[in-house]
Short mmCIF file of C-alpha atoms in Angstrom, two decimals:
data_model
loop_
_atom_site.label_atom_id
_atom_site.label_comp_id
_atom_site.label_asym_id
_atom_site.label_seq_id
_atom_site.Cartn_x
_atom_site.Cartn_y
_atom_site.Cartn_z
CA LEU S 16 1.96 10.75 -10.01
CA ALA S 17 3.45 10.50 -6.53
CA SER S 18 6.88 9.67 -7.97
CA LYS S 19 7.11 13.26 -9.25
CA LEU S 20 7.00 14.61 -5.68
CA PRO S 21 10.46 15.18 -4.19
CA PHE S 22 9.60 13.81 -0.73
CA PHE S 23 8.37 10.45 -2.04
CA GLY S 24 11.35 8.13 -2.02
CA THR S 25 11.50 4.38 -2.25
CA MET S 26 9.90 4.00 1.19
CA GLY S 27 7.05 6.42 0.47
CA MET S 28 6.23 4.84 -2.87
CA SER S 29 6.23 1.38 -1.33
CA ILE S 30 3.92 2.41 1.51
CA LEU S 31 1.59 4.18 -0.91
CA GLY S 32 1.57 1.11 -3.15
CA GLY S 33 0.74 -1.23 -0.26
CA VAL S 34 -2.12 0.95 0.95
CA ALA S 35 -3.49 1.51 -2.57
CA HIS S 36 -3.33 -2.22 -3.33
CA ASN S 37 -5.33 -3.13 -0.22
CA LEU S 38 -7.84 -0.35 -0.86
CA GLY S 39 -8.35 -1.49 -4.44
CA GLN S 40 -8.82 -5.10 -3.45
CA LEU S 41 -11.34 -4.17 -0.77
CA LEU S 42 -13.37 -1.98 -3.13
CA VAL S 43 -13.48 -4.70 -5.78
CA ALA S 44 -14.47 -7.27 -3.15
CA ALA S 45 -17.30 -5.01 -1.93
CA PHE S 46 -18.50 -4.60 -5.52
CA ILE S 47 -18.39 -8.33 -6.26
CA VAL S 48 -20.02 -9.36 -2.99
CA GLY S 49 -22.56 -6.54 -3.28
CA ASN S 50 -22.23 -5.65 0.38
CA THR S 51 -20.40 -2.65 1.79
CA SER S 52 -20.03 -4.27 5.22
CA ILE S 53 -16.72 -5.67 4.02
CA LEU S 54 -15.38 -2.11 4.19
CA TYR S 55 -15.18 -2.48 7.99
CA TYR S 56 -11.85 -4.20 7.32
CA LEU S 57 -10.49 -0.99 5.81
CA GLY S 58 -8.82 0.23 9.01
CA ILE S 59 -6.80 -2.88 9.69
CA LEU S 60 -5.96 -3.37 6.02
CA LEU S 61 -4.61 0.17 5.73
CA VAL S 62 -2.33 -0.45 8.71
CA VAL S 63 -1.20 -3.82 7.35
CA GLY S 64 -0.62 -2.29 3.91
CA ALA S 65 1.47 0.53 5.36
CA VAL S 66 3.56 -1.82 7.50
CA SER S 67 4.16 -4.31 4.71
CA GLY S 68 4.91 -1.44 2.33
CA ALA S 69 7.47 -0.09 4.80
CA VAL S 70 9.16 -3.50 5.04
CA VAL S 71 9.31 -3.78 1.25
CA GLY S 72 10.58 -0.19 1.05
CA ILE S 73 13.39 -0.94 3.50
CA MET S 74 14.40 -4.05 1.58
CA ALA S 75 14.26 -2.16 -1.73
CA GLY S 76 16.40 0.63 -0.28
CA VAL S 77 19.04 -1.86 0.85
CA LEU S 78 18.96 -3.61 -2.50
CA LEU S 79 19.26 -0.35 -4.46
CA LYS S 80 22.35 0.63 -2.45
CA ARG S 81 24.03 -2.66 -3.31
CA VAL S 82 23.28 -2.55 -7.03
#
């Protein structure tokens, strides 16, 4: 869905993917554990997901230029 937006390039898609992945894992973990206290990690995991997504986006951008 986000790939159809003109301002979402490789970097934006990678950041969105990193954040969505961490959010999904945290929601599933809260469901399995049966305790929503695990959602207190959401803030730090969103930051980590965005940073790691940016790193992957940079590497993908470099790789796409060379291919």
